[in-house]
């Protein structure tokens, strides 16, 4: 393999580039990214960076002395993959010819139809999004967050600490029920009420009102929530439109084996855009977590360099964390697989719970709220037993 092209210059793309060098690849390495920025860390964008306690320089994912001997083509979007011609086409007309390809184009924030062009309405995925939202939050006022998922909840928590009046609207009866299950979703989202942040559940959003700037969020039950700023936190969709027509199998992202191999030889996918086969669950699963984007490229690159001749190992159970209202929330495993949840330490009311999810008596997931030591112990056990 003489040239490898990595498409997507963020956590998964950088991790793949590092894995290539670590695993002995010394050929040409081209990294394509549509943002102008060098790789930066996204989790602080809804936390310390939004709060103004962390600067832009501290978001950098590369260290000062790191040199991957890569060609960085930044600020340019990949618009097509020609597998037969072994070429990635770029929006500026250039082409990158390569023998191996790593797809790492991540995900983009979903928007609310009809909200385009209305001032005061934000999504949060990129550094540029975070800069714009941070500037608005600094002016204060009433914030309505649409979506009670992790990013919405973190924005609510940060804005509350900045002194804004915050309301969170969630269409489901219980926020976070998908990733954490009903019972623990209620415990974690109880943090909002603990801090006087209003949580409106079980009602959808009909639309937004305002002439050039948003002034209210209109709910489907007829209520109207006055708003100076609105954050739309309704999930993300994988950035894979550019691959349509390439012949690669797409299904909720790029469909991959348990080692990141795609339906095309010499092409692997990593990070939030990749829908990896999960041998534990017996089906594909696309995870949008930092740790997966950081760790899984090692296996995908081993597959790429060995041209598919390696046996896929079983990846560690998915893990993510979230910081809300001063509470460190950690979760590993799959809540949906469980038939019971028990509190092993702390208490739900004290918001310091350590809860273990089991199926037929075996642990399949663990949740910690400000329980880092016990959580780490259970996470290890989970990896060993599941
Ligand atoms: C605000 C926020 C907070 C988060 N907090 C947490 C947290 O607390 N814990 C946790 O576990 N995870 C968290 N995450 C998730 C974590 O950041 C992601 O899982 C991780 O960034 C995924 O990395 P990635 O490289 O796969 O994708 P991304 O980071 O999305 O990067 C993909 C890159 O590819 C670029 N790109 C897209 N299409 C093209 C194209 N056609 N051509 C060229 N380039 C392209 C994109 O612009 C982007 O730069 C958070 C995410 C956000 C946005």
GROMACS .gro file of C-alpha atoms and ligand atoms in nm:
model
  439
    1UNK     CA    1   0.000   0.000   0.000
    2UNK     CA    2   0.165   0.324  -0.115
    3UNK     CA    3  -0.101   0.587  -0.042
    4UNK     CA    4  -0.375   0.589   0.222
    5UNK     CA    5  -0.644   0.859   0.220
    6UNK     CA    6  -0.824   0.936   0.545
    7UNK     CA    7  -1.147   1.129   0.489
    8UNK     CA    8  -1.255   1.326   0.797
    9UNK     CA    9  -0.999   1.517   1.005
   10UNK     CA   10  -1.136   1.482   1.356
   11UNK     CA   11  -1.096   1.231   1.639
   12UNK     CA   12  -1.153   0.912   1.438
   13UNK     CA   13  -0.952   1.034   1.137
   14UNK     CA   14  -0.659   1.145   1.352
   15UNK     CA   15  -0.671   0.821   1.552
   16UNK     CA   16  -0.664   0.625   1.225
   17UNK     CA   17  -0.365   0.829   1.100
   18UNK     CA   18  -0.185   0.761   1.428
   19UNK     CA   19  -0.268   0.389   1.408
   20UNK     CA   20  -0.129   0.372   1.055
   21UNK     CA   21   0.207   0.508   1.167
   22UNK     CA   22   0.205   0.304   1.489
   23UNK     CA   23   0.141  -0.012   1.291
   24UNK     CA   24   0.438   0.055   1.064
   25UNK     CA   25   0.279   0.212   0.757
   26UNK     CA   26   0.541   0.446   0.609
   27UNK     CA   27   0.382   0.538   0.278
   28UNK     CA   28   0.204   0.857   0.171
   29UNK     CA   29  -0.075   0.962   0.405
   30UNK     CA   30  -0.336   1.218   0.298
   31UNK     CA   31  -0.596   1.350   0.544
   32UNK     CA   32  -0.897   1.533   0.399
   33UNK     CA   33  -1.125   1.748   0.617
   34UNK     CA   34  -1.399   1.994   0.532
   35UNK     CA   35  -1.343   2.209   0.841
   36UNK     CA   36  -1.055   2.456   0.831
   37UNK     CA   37  -0.943   2.359   1.182
   38UNK     CA   38  -0.683   2.100   1.274
   39UNK     CA   39  -0.843   1.814   1.474
   40UNK     CA   40  -1.006   1.937   1.794
   41UNK     CA   41  -1.195   1.778   2.079
   42UNK     CA   42  -1.575   1.806   2.073
   43UNK     CA   43  -1.687   1.703   2.426
   44UNK     CA   44  -1.576   2.036   2.583
   45UNK     CA   45  -1.788   2.227   2.329
   46UNK     CA   46  -2.100   2.171   2.540
   47UNK     CA   47  -1.912   2.190   2.872
   48UNK     CA   48  -1.599   2.391   2.964
   49UNK     CA   49  -1.556   2.564   2.629
   50UNK     CA   50  -1.920   2.678   2.627
   51UNK     CA   51  -1.883   2.791   2.987
   52UNK     CA   52  -1.579   2.999   2.890
   53UNK     CA   53  -1.340   2.815   3.123
   54UNK     CA   54  -1.142   2.641   2.844
   55UNK     CA   55  -0.984   2.818   2.549
   56UNK     CA   56  -0.959   2.709   2.186
   57UNK     CA   57  -0.591   2.613   2.208
   58UNK     CA   58  -0.679   2.357   2.475
   59UNK     CA   59  -0.918   2.178   2.239
   60UNK     CA   60  -0.632   2.065   2.013
   61UNK     CA   61  -0.612   1.686   1.977
   62UNK     CA   62  -0.257   1.687   1.843
   63UNK     CA   63   0.040   1.751   2.064
   64UNK     CA   64   0.289   2.025   1.965
   65UNK     CA   65   0.565   1.781   1.878
   66UNK     CA   66   0.347   1.531   1.693
   67UNK     CA   67   0.442   1.473   1.330
   68UNK     CA   68   0.253   1.209   1.138
   69UNK     CA   69   0.418   1.310   0.811
   70UNK     CA   70   0.072   1.351   0.662
   71UNK     CA   71  -0.056   1.586   0.391
   72UNK     CA   72  -0.350   1.776   0.537
   73UNK     CA   73  -0.609   1.893   0.284
   74UNK     CA   74  -0.832   2.103   0.509
   75UNK     CA   75  -1.132   2.319   0.426
   76UNK     CA   76  -1.223   2.092   0.140
   77UNK     CA   77  -1.510   1.846   0.125
   78UNK     CA   78  -1.496   1.498  -0.024
   79UNK     CA   79  -1.785   1.463  -0.267
   80UNK     CA   80  -1.735   1.116  -0.411
   81UNK     CA   81  -1.552   0.787  -0.378
   82UNK     CA   82  -1.464   0.607  -0.699
   83UNK     CA   83  -1.368   0.266  -0.578
   84UNK     CA   84  -1.267   0.122  -0.914
   85UNK     CA   85  -1.050   0.424  -0.995
   86UNK     CA   86  -0.934   0.428  -0.630
   87UNK     CA   87  -0.998   0.799  -0.606
   88UNK     CA   88  -1.165   1.043  -0.368
   89UNK     CA   89  -1.311   1.345  -0.547
   90UNK     CA   90  -1.301   1.678  -0.366
   91UNK     CA   91  -1.546   1.969  -0.394
   92UNK     CA   92  -1.270   2.197  -0.521
   93UNK     CA   93  -1.214   1.970  -0.822
   94UNK     CA   94  -0.903   1.794  -0.695
   95UNK     CA   95  -0.875   1.417  -0.673
   96UNK     CA   96  -0.678   1.203  -0.429
   97UNK     CA   97  -0.565   0.867  -0.566
   98UNK     CA   98  -0.495   0.605  -0.300
   99UNK     CA   99  -0.467   0.230  -0.245
  100UNK     CA  100  -0.646   0.234   0.091
  101UNK     CA  101  -0.925   0.453   0.229
  102UNK     CA  102  -1.038   0.532   0.582
  103UNK     CA  103  -1.385   0.685   0.605
  104UNK     CA  104  -1.411   0.903   0.917
  105UNK     CA  105  -1.663   1.173   0.827
  106UNK     CA  106  -1.849   1.158   1.158
  107UNK     CA  107  -2.198   1.294   1.203
  108UNK     CA  108  -2.383   1.625   1.169
  109UNK     CA  109  -2.640   1.778   1.402
  110UNK     CA  110  -3.001   1.729   1.296
  111UNK     CA  111  -3.188   2.053   1.247
  112UNK     CA  112  -3.549   2.157   1.300
  113UNK     CA  113  -3.722   2.199   0.963
  114UNK     CA  114  -3.827   2.561   0.915
  115UNK     CA  115  -3.575   2.705   1.161
  116UNK     CA  116  -3.313   2.788   0.899
  117UNK     CA  117  -3.216   3.153   0.888
  118UNK     CA  118  -3.391   3.245   1.215
  119UNK     CA  119  -3.146   3.429   1.442
  120UNK     CA  120  -3.105   3.290   1.792
  121UNK     CA  121  -3.148   2.925   1.684
  122UNK     CA  122  -2.845   2.701   1.726
  123UNK     CA  123  -2.723   2.348   1.684
  124UNK     CA  124  -2.399   2.229   1.843
  125UNK     CA  125  -2.155   2.006   1.663
  126UNK     CA  126  -1.857   2.214   1.554
  127UNK     CA  127  -1.618   2.465   1.704
  128UNK     CA  128  -1.783   2.735   1.494
  129UNK     CA  129  -2.126   2.635   1.634
  130UNK     CA  130  -1.986   2.652   1.989
  131UNK     CA  131  -1.829   2.995   1.937
  132UNK     CA  132  -2.162   3.134   1.811
  133UNK     CA  133  -2.363   2.980   2.095
  134UNK     CA  134  -2.112   3.087   2.361
  135UNK     CA  135  -2.136   3.447   2.242
  136UNK     CA  136  -2.515   3.440   2.263
  137UNK     CA  137  -2.526   3.274   2.605
  138UNK     CA  138  -2.295   3.545   2.737
  139UNK     CA  139  -2.576   3.796   2.678
  140UNK     CA  140  -2.811   3.598   2.908
  141UNK     CA  141  -3.189   3.562   2.874
  142UNK     CA  142  -3.429   3.272   2.833
  143UNK     CA  143  -3.292   2.957   2.673
  144UNK     CA  144  -3.512   2.675   2.544
  145UNK     CA  145  -3.332   2.351   2.465
  146UNK     CA  146  -3.521   2.122   2.227
  147UNK     CA  147  -3.421   1.764   2.307
  148UNK     CA  148  -3.333   1.620   2.648
  149UNK     CA  149  -3.050   1.394   2.522
  150UNK     CA  150  -2.692   1.425   2.645
  151UNK     CA  151  -2.589   1.727   2.440
  152UNK     CA  152  -2.915   1.912   2.516
  153UNK     CA  153  -2.878   1.832   2.887
  154UNK     CA  154  -2.516   1.948   2.894
  155UNK     CA  155  -2.603   2.277   2.722
  156UNK     CA  156  -2.886   2.325   2.974
  157UNK     CA  157  -2.649   2.257   3.262
  158UNK     CA  158  -2.383   2.497   3.129
  159UNK     CA  159  -2.637   2.772   3.057
  160UNK     CA  160  -2.789   2.729   3.405
  161UNK     CA  161  -2.444   2.780   3.558
  162UNK     CA  162  -2.405   3.094   3.346
  163UNK     CA  163  -2.725   3.229   3.500
  164UNK     CA  164  -2.974   3.184   3.217
  165UNK     CA  165  -3.335   3.085   3.267
  166UNK     CA  166  -3.348   2.740   3.105
  167UNK     CA  167  -3.630   2.514   2.983
  168UNK     CA  168  -3.571   2.171   2.828
  169UNK     CA  169  -3.839   2.021   2.601
  170UNK     CA  170  -3.837   1.647   2.535
  171UNK     CA  171  -4.085   1.467   2.308
  172UNK     CA  172  -4.051   1.131   2.489
  173UNK     CA  173  -4.214   1.079   2.830
  174UNK     CA  174  -3.870   1.026   2.987
  175UNK     CA  175  -3.544   1.182   2.861
  176UNK     CA  176  -3.250   0.945   2.802
  177UNK     CA  177  -3.477   0.638   2.816
  178UNK     CA  178  -3.313   0.511   2.494
  179UNK     CA  179  -2.952   0.496   2.615
  180UNK     CA  180  -3.021   0.444   2.990
  181UNK     CA  181  -3.364   0.279   3.014
  182UNK     CA  182  -3.677   0.441   3.166
  183UNK     CA  183  -3.581   0.416   3.533
  184UNK     CA  184  -3.227   0.549   3.512
  185UNK     CA  185  -3.320   0.799   3.239
  186UNK     CA  186  -3.561   0.951   3.495
  187UNK     CA  187  -3.289   0.954   3.764
  188UNK     CA  188  -3.030   1.130   3.545
  189UNK     CA  189  -3.277   1.378   3.394
  190UNK     CA  190  -3.396   1.455   3.746
  191UNK     CA  191  -3.082   1.668   3.767
  192UNK     CA  192  -3.266   1.942   3.577
  193UNK     CA  193  -3.541   1.979   3.837
  194UNK     CA  194  -3.285   1.958   4.120
  195UNK     CA  195  -3.141   2.282   3.986
  196UNK     CA  196  -3.464   2.461   3.902
  197UNK     CA  197  -3.434   2.397   3.528
  198UNK     CA  198  -3.780   2.337   3.386
  199UNK     CA  199  -3.825   2.005   3.204
  200UNK     CA  200  -4.128   1.967   2.974
  201UNK     CA  201  -4.170   1.604   2.862
  202UNK     CA  202  -4.404   1.404   2.642
  203UNK     CA  203  -4.485   1.684   2.401
  204UNK     CA  204  -4.343   1.757   2.057
  205UNK     CA  205  -4.237   2.088   1.911
  206UNK     CA  206  -4.467   2.226   1.639
  207UNK     CA  207  -4.239   2.507   1.535
  208UNK     CA  208  -4.070   2.832   1.628
  209UNK     CA  209  -4.210   3.183   1.619
  210UNK     CA  210  -4.034   3.512   1.547
  211UNK     CA  211  -3.981   3.746   1.252
  212UNK     CA  212  -3.608   3.755   1.194
  213UNK     CA  213  -3.519   3.634   1.544
  214UNK     CA  214  -3.676   3.353   1.743
  215UNK     CA  215  -3.909   3.464   2.023
  216UNK     CA  216  -4.086   3.141   2.124
  217UNK     CA  217  -4.098   2.765   2.086
  218UNK     CA  218  -4.448   2.644   1.994
  219UNK     CA  219  -4.550   2.308   2.138
  220UNK     CA  220  -4.791   2.060   1.981
  221UNK     CA  221  -5.030   2.088   2.278
  222UNK     CA  222  -5.079   2.460   2.205
  223UNK     CA  223  -4.839   2.596   2.466
  224UNK     CA  224  -4.578   2.854   2.375
  225UNK     CA  225  -4.243   2.883   2.555
  226UNK     CA  226  -4.090   3.233   2.530
  227UNK     CA  227  -3.727   3.214   2.419
  228UNK     CA  228  -3.438   3.449   2.346
  229UNK     CA  229  -3.212   3.162   2.243
  230UNK     CA  230  -3.304   2.812   2.122
  231UNK     CA  231  -3.072   2.514   2.102
  232UNK     CA  232  -3.188   2.226   1.885
  233UNK     CA  233  -3.039   1.908   2.030
  234UNK     CA  234  -3.230   1.640   1.846
  235UNK     CA  235  -2.951   1.402   1.756
  236UNK     CA  236  -2.708   1.358   1.472
  237UNK     CA  237  -2.706   1.188   1.134
  238UNK     CA  238  -2.401   1.019   0.983
  239UNK     CA  239  -2.218   1.219   0.713
  240UNK     CA  240  -2.240   0.963   0.436
  241UNK     CA  241  -2.436   1.138   0.158
  242UNK     CA  242  -2.110   1.187  -0.029
  243UNK     CA  243  -2.075   0.808  -0.057
  244UNK     CA  244  -2.406   0.754  -0.235
  245UNK     CA  245  -2.345   0.603  -0.577
  246UNK     CA  246  -2.003   0.470  -0.474
  247UNK     CA  247  -2.134   0.115  -0.440
  248UNK     CA  248  -2.050   0.096  -0.069
  249UNK     CA  249  -2.315  -0.057   0.159
  250UNK     CA  250  -2.486   0.218   0.358
  251UNK     CA  251  -2.735   0.155   0.637
  252UNK     CA  252  -2.751   0.410   0.917
  253UNK     CA  253  -2.395   0.509   0.824
  254UNK     CA  254  -2.131   0.296   0.655
  255UNK     CA  255  -2.211  -0.069   0.720
  256UNK     CA  256  -1.902  -0.245   0.860
  257UNK     CA  257  -1.786  -0.576   0.997
  258UNK     CA  258  -1.663  -0.614   1.355
  259UNK     CA  259  -1.323  -0.486   1.241
  260UNK     CA  260  -1.434  -0.182   1.043
  261UNK     CA  261  -1.413  -0.347   0.701
  262UNK     CA  262  -1.678  -0.219   0.460
  263UNK     CA  263  -1.840  -0.386   0.158
  264UNK     CA  264  -1.554  -0.250  -0.059
  265UNK     CA  265  -1.204  -0.401  -0.046
  266UNK     CA  266  -0.939  -0.162   0.084
  267UNK     CA  267  -1.195   0.068   0.248
  268UNK     CA  268  -1.258   0.081   0.625
  269UNK     CA  269  -1.482   0.311   0.829
  270UNK     CA  270  -1.438   0.442   1.183
  271UNK     CA  271  -1.602   0.675   1.433
  272UNK     CA  272  -1.952   0.821   1.431
  273UNK     CA  273  -2.012   0.755   1.059
  274UNK     CA  274  -1.953   0.380   1.096
  275UNK     CA  275  -2.222   0.124   1.175
  276UNK     CA  276  -2.007  -0.162   1.308
  277UNK     CA  277  -2.122  -0.518   1.358
  278UNK     CA  278  -2.140  -0.586   1.730
  279UNK     CA  279  -2.067  -0.955   1.793
  280UNK     CA  280  -2.204  -0.931   2.149
  281UNK     CA  281  -2.540  -0.799   2.035
  282UNK     CA  282  -2.549  -1.001   1.711
  283UNK     CA  283  -2.642  -0.697   1.503
  284UNK     CA  284  -2.498  -0.371   1.370
  285UNK     CA  285  -2.475  -0.073   1.600
  286UNK     CA  286  -2.357   0.282   1.528
  287UNK     CA  287  -2.219   0.443   1.842
  288UNK     CA  288  -2.155   0.815   1.869
  289UNK     CA  289  -1.908   0.809   2.156
  290UNK     CA  290  -1.563   0.961   2.194
  291UNK     CA  291  -1.400   0.640   2.318
  292UNK     CA  292  -1.516   0.434   2.021
  293UNK     CA  293  -1.383   0.697   1.777
  294UNK     CA  294  -1.052   0.691   1.967
  295UNK     CA  295  -1.007   0.317   2.014
  296UNK     CA  296  -1.163   0.136   1.721
  297UNK     CA  297  -0.938   0.274   1.447
  298UNK     CA  298  -0.660   0.042   1.574
  299UNK     CA  299  -0.860  -0.263   1.466
  300UNK     CA  300  -0.975  -0.103   1.140
  301UNK     CA  301  -0.620  -0.010   1.043
  302UNK     CA  302  -0.494  -0.361   1.125
  303UNK     CA  303  -0.764  -0.486   0.888
  304UNK     CA  304  -0.671  -0.236   0.616
  305UNK     CA  305  -0.299  -0.308   0.632
  306UNK     CA  306  -0.348  -0.684   0.641
  307UNK     CA  307  -0.591  -0.645   0.348
  308UNK     CA  308  -0.863  -0.816   0.546
  309UNK     CA  309  -0.656  -1.116   0.654
  310UNK     CA  310  -0.695  -1.064   1.031
  311UNK     CA  311  -0.960  -1.210   1.257
  312UNK     CA  312  -1.173  -0.938   1.416
  313UNK     CA  313  -1.152  -0.930   1.795
  314UNK     CA  314  -1.448  -0.847   2.017
  315UNK     CA  315  -1.441  -0.473   2.093
  316UNK     CA  316  -1.489  -0.349   2.448
  317UNK     CA  317  -1.852  -0.265   2.533
  318UNK     CA  318  -1.934   0.092   2.427
  319UNK     CA  319  -1.857   0.358   2.687
  320UNK     CA  320  -1.947   0.724   2.722
  321UNK     CA  321  -1.950   0.994   2.984
  322UNK     CA  322  -2.141   1.315   3.033
  323UNK     CA  323  -2.096   1.606   3.276
  324UNK     CA  324  -2.411   1.775   3.403
  325UNK     CA  325  -2.463   2.007   3.700
  326UNK     CA  326  -2.132   1.900   3.852
  327UNK     CA  327  -2.218   1.528   3.826
  328UNK     CA  328  -1.996   1.290   3.626
  329UNK     CA  329  -2.223   1.042   3.449
  330UNK     CA  330  -2.058   0.730   3.307
  331UNK     CA  331  -2.218   0.446   3.117
  332UNK     CA  332  -2.088   0.128   2.956
  333UNK     CA  333  -2.268  -0.154   2.778
  334UNK     CA  334  -2.618  -0.183   2.638
  335UNK     CA  335  -2.922  -0.086   2.846
  336UNK     CA  336  -3.166  -0.229   2.592
  337UNK     CA  337  -3.028  -0.580   2.646
  338UNK     CA  338  -3.116  -0.580   3.019
  339UNK     CA  339  -3.412  -0.742   3.193
  340UNK     CA  340  -3.335  -0.587   3.534
  341UNK     CA  341  -3.158  -0.286   3.685
  342UNK     CA  342  -3.037  -0.282   4.044
  343UNK     CA  343  -2.882  -0.007   4.250
  344UNK     CA  344  -2.554  -0.147   4.389
  345UNK     CA  345  -2.433   0.167   4.568
  346UNK     CA  346  -2.544   0.521   4.641
  347UNK     CA  347  -2.899   0.622   4.578
  348UNK     CA  348  -3.114   0.758   4.298
  349UNK     CA  349  -3.230   1.051   4.510
  350UNK     CA  350  -2.874   1.135   4.612
  351UNK     CA  351  -2.773   1.139   4.242
  352UNK     CA  352  -2.471   0.927   4.330
  353UNK     CA  353  -2.606   0.598   4.206
  354UNK     CA  354  -2.412   0.297   4.077
  355UNK     CA  355  -2.663   0.085   3.886
  356UNK     CA  356  -2.599  -0.249   3.719
  357UNK     CA  357  -2.811  -0.372   3.430
  358UNK     CA  358  -2.841  -0.749   3.398
  359UNK     CA  359  -2.983  -1.002   3.158
  360UNK     CA  360  -3.058  -1.346   3.302
  361UNK     CA  361  -2.839  -1.247   3.597
  362UNK     CA  362  -2.534  -1.145   3.391
  363UNK     CA  363  -2.424  -0.781   3.387
  364UNK     CA  364  -2.473  -0.618   3.046
  365UNK     CA  365  -2.437  -0.251   3.137
  366UNK     CA  366  -2.338  -0.020   3.421
  367UNK     CA  367  -2.426   0.339   3.505
  368UNK     CA  368  -2.240   0.560   3.750
  369UNK     CA  369  -2.323   0.907   3.878
  370UNK     CA  370  -2.020   1.046   4.062
  371UNK     CA  371  -1.903   0.689   4.122
  372UNK     CA  372  -1.579   0.675   3.918
  373UNK     CA  373  -1.401   0.403   4.117
  374UNK     CA  374  -1.689   0.160   4.145
  375UNK     CA  375  -1.783   0.233   3.785
  376UNK     CA  376  -1.434   0.141   3.662
  377UNK     CA  377  -1.446  -0.185   3.855
  378UNK     CA  378  -1.784  -0.281   3.708
  379UNK     CA  379  -1.681  -0.173   3.359
  380UNK     CA  380  -1.385  -0.413   3.373
  381UNK     CA  381  -1.610  -0.693   3.491
  382UNK     CA  382  -1.852  -0.618   3.210
  383UNK     CA  383  -1.577  -0.647   2.949
  384UNK     CA  384  -1.465  -0.976   3.103
  385UNK     CA  385  -1.807  -1.139   3.131
  386UNK     CA  386  -2.017  -1.009   2.843
  387LIG     C1  387  -2.095   1.902   2.174
  387LIG     C2  388  -2.052   1.758   2.183
  387LIG     C3  389  -2.027   1.700   2.307
  387LIG     C4  390  -1.989   1.566   2.317
  387LIG     N1  391  -1.965   1.513   2.440
  387LIG     C5  392  -1.931   1.383   2.451
  387LIG     C6  393  -1.908   1.325   2.579
  387LIG     O1  394  -1.918   1.392   2.684
  387LIG     N2  395  -1.875   1.193   2.585
  387LIG     C7  396  -1.863   1.116   2.471
  387LIG     O2  397  -1.835   0.995   2.481
  387LIG     N3  398  -1.882   1.169   2.349
  387LIG     C8  399  -1.917   1.300   2.337
  387LIG     N4  400  -1.937   1.354   2.211
  387LIG     C9  401  -1.923   1.268   2.093
  387LIG    C10  402  -1.780   1.266   2.037
  387LIG     O3  403  -1.728   1.395   2.030
  387LIG    C11  404  -1.787   1.201   1.898
  387LIG     O4  405  -1.821   1.067   1.918
  387LIG    C12  406  -1.656   1.214   1.821
  387LIG     O5  407  -1.628   1.349   1.790
  387LIG    C13  408  -1.665   1.135   1.691
  387LIG     O6  409  -1.548   1.156   1.617
  387LIG     P1  410  -1.548   1.135   1.458
  387LIG     O7  411  -1.410   1.171   1.416
  387LIG     O8  412  -1.603   1.003   1.423
  387LIG     O9  413  -1.653   1.240   1.401
  387LIG     P2  414  -1.657   1.396   1.404
  387LIG    O10  415  -1.596   1.445   1.530
  387LIG    O11  416  -1.797   1.434   1.371
  387LIG    O12  417  -1.561   1.441   1.284
  387LIG    C14  418  -1.587   1.416   1.150
  387LIG    C15  419  -1.512   1.518   1.068
  387LIG    O13  420  -1.528   1.490   0.929
  387LIG    C16  421  -1.565   1.608   0.861
  387LIG     N5  422  -1.640   1.574   0.739
  387LIG    C17  423  -1.771   1.539   0.728
  387LIG     N6  424  -1.803   1.514   0.599
  387LIG    C18  425  -1.690   1.534   0.527
  387LIG    C19  426  -1.658   1.523   0.390
  387LIG     N7  427  -1.749   1.484   0.300
  387LIG     N8  428  -1.533   1.553   0.350
  387LIG    C20  429  -1.437   1.591   0.440
  387LIG     N9  430  -1.461   1.601   0.572
  387LIG    C21  431  -1.585   1.572   0.615
  387LIG    C22  432  -1.650   1.682   0.963
  387LIG    O14  433  -1.664   1.819   0.932
  387LIG    C23  434  -1.566   1.660   1.089
  387LIG    O15  435  -1.461   1.751   1.098
  387LIG    C24  436  -1.976   1.488   2.199
  387LIG    C25  437  -2.002   1.546   2.074
  387LIG    C26  438  -2.040   1.679   2.065
  387LIG    C27  439  -2.068   1.739   1.929
   0.00000   0.00000   0.00000
